[in-house]
Tab-separated table of C-alpha atoms and ligand atoms in Angstrom:
chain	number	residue	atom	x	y	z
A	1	UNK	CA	0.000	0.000	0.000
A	2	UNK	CA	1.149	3.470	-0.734
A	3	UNK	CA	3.934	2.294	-2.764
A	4	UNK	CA	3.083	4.552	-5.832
A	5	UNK	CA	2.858	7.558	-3.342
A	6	UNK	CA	6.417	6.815	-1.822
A	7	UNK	CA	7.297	6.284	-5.487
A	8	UNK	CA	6.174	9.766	-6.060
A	9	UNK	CA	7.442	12.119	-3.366
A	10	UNK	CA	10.990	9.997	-4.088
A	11	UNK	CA	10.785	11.664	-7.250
A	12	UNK	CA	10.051	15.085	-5.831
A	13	UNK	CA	12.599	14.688	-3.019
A	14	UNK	CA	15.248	14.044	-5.623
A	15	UNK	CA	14.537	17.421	-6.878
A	16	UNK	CA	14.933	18.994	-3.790
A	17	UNK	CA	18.524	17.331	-3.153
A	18	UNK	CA	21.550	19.416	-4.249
A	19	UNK	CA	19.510	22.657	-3.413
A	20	UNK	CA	20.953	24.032	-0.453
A	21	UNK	CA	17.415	25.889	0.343
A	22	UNK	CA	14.082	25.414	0.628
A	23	UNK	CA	13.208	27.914	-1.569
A	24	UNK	CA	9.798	29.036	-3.596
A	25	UNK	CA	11.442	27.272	-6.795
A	26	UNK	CA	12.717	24.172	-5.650
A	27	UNK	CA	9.851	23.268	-3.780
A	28	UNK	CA	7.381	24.090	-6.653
A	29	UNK	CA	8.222	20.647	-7.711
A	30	UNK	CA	8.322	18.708	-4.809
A	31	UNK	CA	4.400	20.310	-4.274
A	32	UNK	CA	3.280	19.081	-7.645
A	33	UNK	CA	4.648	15.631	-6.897
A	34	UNK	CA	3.157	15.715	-3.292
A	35	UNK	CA	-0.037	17.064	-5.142
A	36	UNK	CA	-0.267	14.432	-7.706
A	37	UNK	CA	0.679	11.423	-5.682
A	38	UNK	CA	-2.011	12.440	-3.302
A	39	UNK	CA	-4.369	12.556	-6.168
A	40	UNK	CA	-3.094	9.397	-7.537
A	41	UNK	CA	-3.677	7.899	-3.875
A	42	UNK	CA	-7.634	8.719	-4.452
A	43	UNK	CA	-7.586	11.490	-2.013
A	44	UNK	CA	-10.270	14.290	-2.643
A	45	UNK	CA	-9.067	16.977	-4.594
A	46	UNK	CA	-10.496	20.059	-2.074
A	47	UNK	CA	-8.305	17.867	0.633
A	48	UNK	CA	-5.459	17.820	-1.802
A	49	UNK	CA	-5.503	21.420	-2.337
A	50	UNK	CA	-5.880	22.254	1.321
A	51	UNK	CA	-3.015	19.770	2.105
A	52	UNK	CA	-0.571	21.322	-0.254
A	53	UNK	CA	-1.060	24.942	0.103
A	54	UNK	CA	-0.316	23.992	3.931
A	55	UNK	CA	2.732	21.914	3.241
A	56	UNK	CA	3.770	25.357	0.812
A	57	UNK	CA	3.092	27.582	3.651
A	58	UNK	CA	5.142	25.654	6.519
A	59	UNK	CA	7.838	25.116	3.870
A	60	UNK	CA	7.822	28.165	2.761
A	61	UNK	CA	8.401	29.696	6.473
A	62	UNK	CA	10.811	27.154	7.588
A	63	UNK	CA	14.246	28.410	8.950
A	64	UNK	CA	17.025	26.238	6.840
A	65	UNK	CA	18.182	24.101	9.811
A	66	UNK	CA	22.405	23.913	9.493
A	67	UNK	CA	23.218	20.044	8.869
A	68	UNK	CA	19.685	19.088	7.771
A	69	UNK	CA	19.518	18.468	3.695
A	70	UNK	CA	16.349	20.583	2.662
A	71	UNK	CA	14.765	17.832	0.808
A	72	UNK	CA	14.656	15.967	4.378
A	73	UNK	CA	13.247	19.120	5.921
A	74	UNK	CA	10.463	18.969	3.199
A	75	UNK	CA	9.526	15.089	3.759
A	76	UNK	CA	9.612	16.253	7.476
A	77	UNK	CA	7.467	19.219	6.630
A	78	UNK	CA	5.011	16.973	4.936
A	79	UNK	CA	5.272	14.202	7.080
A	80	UNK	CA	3.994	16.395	10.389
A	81	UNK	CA	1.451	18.301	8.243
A	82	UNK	CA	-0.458	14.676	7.423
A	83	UNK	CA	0.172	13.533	11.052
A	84	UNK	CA	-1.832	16.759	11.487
A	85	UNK	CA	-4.985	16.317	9.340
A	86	UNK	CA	-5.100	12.692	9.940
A	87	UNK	CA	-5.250	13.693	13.719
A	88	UNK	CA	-2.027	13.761	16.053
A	89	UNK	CA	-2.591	10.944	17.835
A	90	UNK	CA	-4.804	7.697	18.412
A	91	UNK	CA	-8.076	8.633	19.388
A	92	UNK	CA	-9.294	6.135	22.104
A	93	UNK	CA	-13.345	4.716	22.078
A	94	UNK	CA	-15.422	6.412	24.253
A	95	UNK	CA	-15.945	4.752	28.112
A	96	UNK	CA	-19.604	6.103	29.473
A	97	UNK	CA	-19.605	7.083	32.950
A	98	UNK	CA	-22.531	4.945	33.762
A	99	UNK	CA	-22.606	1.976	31.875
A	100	UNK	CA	-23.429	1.105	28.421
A	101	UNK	CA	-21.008	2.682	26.432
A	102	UNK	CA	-23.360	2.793	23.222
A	103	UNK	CA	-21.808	2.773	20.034
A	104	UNK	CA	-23.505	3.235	16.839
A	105	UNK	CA	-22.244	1.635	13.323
A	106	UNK	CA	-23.504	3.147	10.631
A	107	UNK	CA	-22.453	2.730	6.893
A	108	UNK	CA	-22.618	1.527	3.131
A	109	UNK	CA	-23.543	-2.138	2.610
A	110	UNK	CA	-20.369	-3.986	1.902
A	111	UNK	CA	-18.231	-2.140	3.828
A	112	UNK	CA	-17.312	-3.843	6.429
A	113	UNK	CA	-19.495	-3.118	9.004
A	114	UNK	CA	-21.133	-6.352	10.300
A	115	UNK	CA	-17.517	-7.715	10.438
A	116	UNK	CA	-16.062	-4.485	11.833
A	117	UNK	CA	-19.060	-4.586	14.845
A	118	UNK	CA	-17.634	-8.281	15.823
A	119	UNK	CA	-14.295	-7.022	15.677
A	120	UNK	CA	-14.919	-4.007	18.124
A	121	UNK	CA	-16.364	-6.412	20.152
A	122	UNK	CA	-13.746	-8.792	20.536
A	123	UNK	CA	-10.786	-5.749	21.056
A	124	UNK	CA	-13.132	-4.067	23.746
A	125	UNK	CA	-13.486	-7.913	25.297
A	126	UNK	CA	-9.190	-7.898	25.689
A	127	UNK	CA	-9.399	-4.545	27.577
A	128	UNK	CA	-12.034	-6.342	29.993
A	129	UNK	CA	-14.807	-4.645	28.402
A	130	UNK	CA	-18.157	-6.867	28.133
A	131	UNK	CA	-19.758	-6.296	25.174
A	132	UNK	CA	-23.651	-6.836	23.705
A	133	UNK	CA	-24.129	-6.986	19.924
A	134	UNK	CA	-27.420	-5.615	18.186
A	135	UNK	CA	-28.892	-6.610	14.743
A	136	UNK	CA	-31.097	-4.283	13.418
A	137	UNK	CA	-30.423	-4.782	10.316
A	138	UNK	CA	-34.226	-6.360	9.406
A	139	UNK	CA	-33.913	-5.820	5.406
A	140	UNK	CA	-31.376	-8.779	4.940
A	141	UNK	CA	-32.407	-11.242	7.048
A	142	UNK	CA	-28.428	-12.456	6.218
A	143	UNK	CA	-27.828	-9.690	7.665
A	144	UNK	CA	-28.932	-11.301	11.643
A	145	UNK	CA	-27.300	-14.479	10.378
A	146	UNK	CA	-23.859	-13.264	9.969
A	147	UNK	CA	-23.912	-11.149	13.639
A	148	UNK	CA	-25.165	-14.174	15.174
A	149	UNK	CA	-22.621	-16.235	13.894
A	150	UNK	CA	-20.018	-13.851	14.317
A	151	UNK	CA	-20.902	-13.752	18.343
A	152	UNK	CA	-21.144	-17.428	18.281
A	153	UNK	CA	-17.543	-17.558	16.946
A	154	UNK	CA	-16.497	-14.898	19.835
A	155	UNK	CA	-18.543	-15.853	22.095
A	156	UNK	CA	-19.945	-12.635	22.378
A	157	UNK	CA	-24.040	-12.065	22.989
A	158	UNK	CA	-26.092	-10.841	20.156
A	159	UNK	CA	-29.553	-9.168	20.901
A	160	UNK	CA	-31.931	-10.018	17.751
A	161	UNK	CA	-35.878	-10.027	17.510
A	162	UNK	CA	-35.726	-11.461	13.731
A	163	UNK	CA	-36.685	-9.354	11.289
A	164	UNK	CA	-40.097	-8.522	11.448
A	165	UNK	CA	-39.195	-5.631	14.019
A	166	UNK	CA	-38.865	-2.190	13.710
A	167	UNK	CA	-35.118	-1.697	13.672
A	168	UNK	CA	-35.625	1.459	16.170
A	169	UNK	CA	-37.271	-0.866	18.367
A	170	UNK	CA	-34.486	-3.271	18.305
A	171	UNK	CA	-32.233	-0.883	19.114
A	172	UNK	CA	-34.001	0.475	22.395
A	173	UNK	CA	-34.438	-2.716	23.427
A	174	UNK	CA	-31.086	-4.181	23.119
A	175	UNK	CA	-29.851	-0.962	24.484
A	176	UNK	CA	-32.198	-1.783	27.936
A	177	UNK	CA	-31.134	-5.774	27.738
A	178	UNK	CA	-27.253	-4.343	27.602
A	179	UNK	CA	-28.218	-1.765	30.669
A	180	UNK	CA	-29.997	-4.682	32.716
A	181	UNK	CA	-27.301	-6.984	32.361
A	182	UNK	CA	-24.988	-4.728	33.336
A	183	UNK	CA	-22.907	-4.968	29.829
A	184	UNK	CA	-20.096	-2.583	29.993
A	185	UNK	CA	-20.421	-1.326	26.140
A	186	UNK	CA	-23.378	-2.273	23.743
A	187	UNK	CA	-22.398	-2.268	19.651
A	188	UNK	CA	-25.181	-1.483	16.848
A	189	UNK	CA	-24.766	-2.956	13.746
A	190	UNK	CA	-27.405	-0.763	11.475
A	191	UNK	CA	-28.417	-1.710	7.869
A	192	UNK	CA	-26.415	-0.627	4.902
A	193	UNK	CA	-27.574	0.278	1.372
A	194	UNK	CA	-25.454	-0.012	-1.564
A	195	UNK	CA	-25.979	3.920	-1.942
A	196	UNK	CA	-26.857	6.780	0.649
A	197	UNK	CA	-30.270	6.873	0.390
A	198	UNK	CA	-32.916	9.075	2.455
A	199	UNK	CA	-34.685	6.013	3.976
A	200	UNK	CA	-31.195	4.792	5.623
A	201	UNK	CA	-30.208	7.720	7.002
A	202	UNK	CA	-33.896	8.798	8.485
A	203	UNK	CA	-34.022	5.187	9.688
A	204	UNK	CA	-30.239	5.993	11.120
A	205	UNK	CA	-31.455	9.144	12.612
A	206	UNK	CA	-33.989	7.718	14.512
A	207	UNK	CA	-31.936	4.761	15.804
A	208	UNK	CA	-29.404	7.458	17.086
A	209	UNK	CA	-32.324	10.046	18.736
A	210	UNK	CA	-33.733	7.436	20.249
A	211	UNK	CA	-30.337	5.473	22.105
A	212	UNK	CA	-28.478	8.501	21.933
A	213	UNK	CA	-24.978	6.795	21.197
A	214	UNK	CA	-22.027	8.048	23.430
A	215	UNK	CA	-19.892	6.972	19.450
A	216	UNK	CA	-21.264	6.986	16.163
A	217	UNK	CA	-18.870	5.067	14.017
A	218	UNK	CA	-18.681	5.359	10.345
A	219	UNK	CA	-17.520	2.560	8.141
A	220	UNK	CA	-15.557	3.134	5.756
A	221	UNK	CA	-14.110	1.157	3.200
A	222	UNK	CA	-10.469	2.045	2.383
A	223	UNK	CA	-10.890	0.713	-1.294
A	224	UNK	CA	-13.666	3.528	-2.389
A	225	UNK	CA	-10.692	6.259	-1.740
A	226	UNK	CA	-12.231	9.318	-3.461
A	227	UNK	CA	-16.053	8.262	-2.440
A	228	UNK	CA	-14.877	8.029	0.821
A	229	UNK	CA	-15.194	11.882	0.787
A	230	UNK	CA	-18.823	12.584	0.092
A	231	UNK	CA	-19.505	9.453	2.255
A	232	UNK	CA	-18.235	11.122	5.066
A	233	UNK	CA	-19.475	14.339	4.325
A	234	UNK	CA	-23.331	12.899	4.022
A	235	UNK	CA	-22.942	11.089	7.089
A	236	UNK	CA	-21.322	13.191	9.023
A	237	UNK	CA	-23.616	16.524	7.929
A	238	UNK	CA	-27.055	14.141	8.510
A	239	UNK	CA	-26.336	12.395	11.242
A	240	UNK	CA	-23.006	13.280	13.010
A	241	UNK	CA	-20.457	10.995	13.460
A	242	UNK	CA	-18.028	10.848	16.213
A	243	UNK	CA	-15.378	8.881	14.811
A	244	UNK	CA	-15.168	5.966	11.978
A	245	UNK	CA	-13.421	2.693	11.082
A	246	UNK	CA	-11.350	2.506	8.088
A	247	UNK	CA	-11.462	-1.082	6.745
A	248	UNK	CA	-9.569	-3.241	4.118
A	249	UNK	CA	-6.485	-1.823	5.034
A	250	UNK	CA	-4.720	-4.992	4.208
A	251	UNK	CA	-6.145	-4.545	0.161
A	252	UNK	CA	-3.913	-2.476	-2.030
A	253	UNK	CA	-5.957	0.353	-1.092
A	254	UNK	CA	-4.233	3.788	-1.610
A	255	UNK	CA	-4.708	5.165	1.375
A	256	UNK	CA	-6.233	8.405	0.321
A	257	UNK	CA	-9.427	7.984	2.387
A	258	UNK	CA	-7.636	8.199	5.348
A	259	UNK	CA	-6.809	11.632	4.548
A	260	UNK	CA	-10.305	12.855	3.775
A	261	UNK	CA	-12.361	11.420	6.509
A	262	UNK	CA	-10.810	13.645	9.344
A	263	UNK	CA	-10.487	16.540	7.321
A	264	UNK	CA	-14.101	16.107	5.858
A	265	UNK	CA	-15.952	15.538	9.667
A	266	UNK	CA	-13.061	16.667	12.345
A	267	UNK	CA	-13.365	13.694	13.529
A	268	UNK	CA	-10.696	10.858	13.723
A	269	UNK	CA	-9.986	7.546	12.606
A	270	UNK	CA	-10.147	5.000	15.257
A	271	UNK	CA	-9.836	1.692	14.154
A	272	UNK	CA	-8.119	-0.065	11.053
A	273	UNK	CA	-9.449	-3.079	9.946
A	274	UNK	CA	-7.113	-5.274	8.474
A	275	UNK	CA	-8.120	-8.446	6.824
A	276	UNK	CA	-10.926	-10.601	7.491
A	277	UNK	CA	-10.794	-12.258	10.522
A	278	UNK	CA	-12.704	-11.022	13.713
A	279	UNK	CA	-9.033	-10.583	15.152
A	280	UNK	CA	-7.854	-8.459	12.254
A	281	UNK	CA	-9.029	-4.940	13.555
A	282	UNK	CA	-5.880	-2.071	15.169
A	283	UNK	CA	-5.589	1.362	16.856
A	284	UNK	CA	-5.368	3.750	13.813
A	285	UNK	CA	-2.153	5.860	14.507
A	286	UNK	CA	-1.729	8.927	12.130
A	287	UNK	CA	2.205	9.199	12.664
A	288	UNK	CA	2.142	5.336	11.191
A	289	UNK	CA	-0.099	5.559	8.504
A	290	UNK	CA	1.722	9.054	7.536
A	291	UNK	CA	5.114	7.147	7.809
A	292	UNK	CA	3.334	4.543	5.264
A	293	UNK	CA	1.788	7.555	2.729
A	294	UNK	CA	5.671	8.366	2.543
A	295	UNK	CA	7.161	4.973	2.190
B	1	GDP	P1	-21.406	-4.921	5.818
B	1	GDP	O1	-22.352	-5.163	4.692
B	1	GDP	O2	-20.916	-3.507	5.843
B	1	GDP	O3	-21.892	-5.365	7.144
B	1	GDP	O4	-20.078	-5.753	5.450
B	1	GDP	P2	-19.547	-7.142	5.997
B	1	GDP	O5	-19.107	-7.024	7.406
B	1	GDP	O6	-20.521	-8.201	5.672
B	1	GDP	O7	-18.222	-7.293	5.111
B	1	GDP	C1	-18.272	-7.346	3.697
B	1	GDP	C2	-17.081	-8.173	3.197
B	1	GDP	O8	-15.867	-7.500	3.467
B	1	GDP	C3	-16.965	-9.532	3.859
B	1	GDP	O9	-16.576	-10.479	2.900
B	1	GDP	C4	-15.871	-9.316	4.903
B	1	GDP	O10	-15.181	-10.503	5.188
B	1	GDP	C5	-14.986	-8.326	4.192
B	1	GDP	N1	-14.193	-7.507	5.111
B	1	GDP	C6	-14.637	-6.775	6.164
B	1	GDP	N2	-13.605	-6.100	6.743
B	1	GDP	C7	-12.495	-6.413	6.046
B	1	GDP	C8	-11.104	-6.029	6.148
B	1	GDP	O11	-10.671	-5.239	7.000
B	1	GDP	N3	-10.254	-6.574	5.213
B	1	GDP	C9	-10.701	-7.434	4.236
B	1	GDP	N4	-9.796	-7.904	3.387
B	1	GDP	N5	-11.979	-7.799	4.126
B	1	GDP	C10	-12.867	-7.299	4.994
């Protein structure tokens, strides 16, 4: 992953070399390259932009250090500025005061989301976290299937009431069953569509008024790079997310996602998801994933 970015800023860097300056000239360049291999890495274009007239500004302003070669004082420059929009440092999930911790998945069918609920589960379970699973997704009856299964595997509970229910319902309910039991955090797996549509995100709406989710979690799928944009935006102006997952991390994915979802919402990246097994799912840390965009 990323390989074609590193390829890129190599490129630019090598321009840079030799110059004993940063300097307006040399590091018009070095921007393009930064600019197009961020392109070429699926990132939006408005984050692109934003990104590199940043990078020109700090570059720009920065004092030639004695003994450092400029071009590494550029990959430095850029390297902190995507650190910066991706978000510093890991984020942590939200702990409630008073138990549940609610968390609310929400997302596009396919990706990842059912898998990326079990996951949570399971990494909350290691930190001595009990967890409750809830299926509301009542439109593919799979859907139930695959959570239940997925807890079975885990050993993690799954509240269902098949899917005849209204998925609001569901969702208050499994809510009170998690509070009852005394379940330290209580994970809503919501139904996707293949597209935004007005239904899902009412439906989503609703689901979130009525538990009132101390995280709503957006999905993402790390594959969809430049969609990942608008997806966020939607989501994020319709229902307001607190955070997302980035999945399929492990796919040849180019990364530029990453970049637009915090940028997009202000909100970070939390989890990676990284292959298809209920164990596959890390911490998202921008200073690693910005040492990956640069290779
Ligand atoms: P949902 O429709 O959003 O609930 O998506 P699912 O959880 O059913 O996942 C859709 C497909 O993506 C399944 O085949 C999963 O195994 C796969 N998947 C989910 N997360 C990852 C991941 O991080 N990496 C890879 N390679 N596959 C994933």
């Amino acid at each position: 992953m990323f390989d074609a970015l590193a390829d890129r800023l190599e490129s630019a860097w090598k321009k840079l070399r030799g110059q004993d300056k940063i300097s307006e000239a040399n590091i018009k360049e070095a921007l393009r390259e930064v600019r197009r291999a961020l392109l070429e890495a699926d990132a939006n274009l408005q984050v692109v932009k934003e990104f590199v007239s940043e990078v020109e500004k700090k570059a720009l302003g920065a004092e030639v250090i004695a003994g450092v070669r400029p071009d590494q004082q550029f990959i430095k420059i850029v390297h902190d500025e995507l650190v910066e929009v991706m978000g510093e440092a890991n984020v942590p999930l939200a702990h409630a005061d008073t138990a549940p911790t609610i968390v609310l998945m929400a997302g596009l069918q396919g990706t990842g989301k059912t898998t990326a609920s079990a996951k949570l589960a399971l990494h909350l379970r290691k930190l001595e976290r009990s967890c409750m699973l809830v299926a509301t997704d009542v439109y593919r009856p799979a859907a139930i299937d695959q959570l239940l299964a997925l807890g079975q595997q885990i050993n993690i509970p799954v509240f269902e009431m098949g899917s005849d229910a209204d998925p609001v319902e569901i969702a208050r309910q499994g809510v009170e069953r998690a509070r009852a039991e005394g379940v330290d955090t209580v994970i809503i797996d919501t139904a996707g569509r293949l597209q935004i549509d007005q239904d899902m995100m009412a439906e989503l709406a609703r689901i979130k008024e009525t538990v009132q989710p101390n995280e709503t979690l957006l999905v993402v799928d790390a594959m969809t790079g430049q969609e990942a944009a608008t997806l966020t935006r939607t989501f994020h102006d319709q229902i307001g997310i607190t955070g997302a997952i980035l999945t399929k991390m492990d796919g040849d994915s180019r990364g530029g996602a990453a970049l637009s979802v915090r940028q997009i919402s202000g909100q970070p990246i939390k989890f990676i998801g990284v292959g298809e097994k209920v164990e596959a799912l890390q911490p998202f840390y921008p200073d690693r994933m910005a040492s990956r965009i640069l290779g």
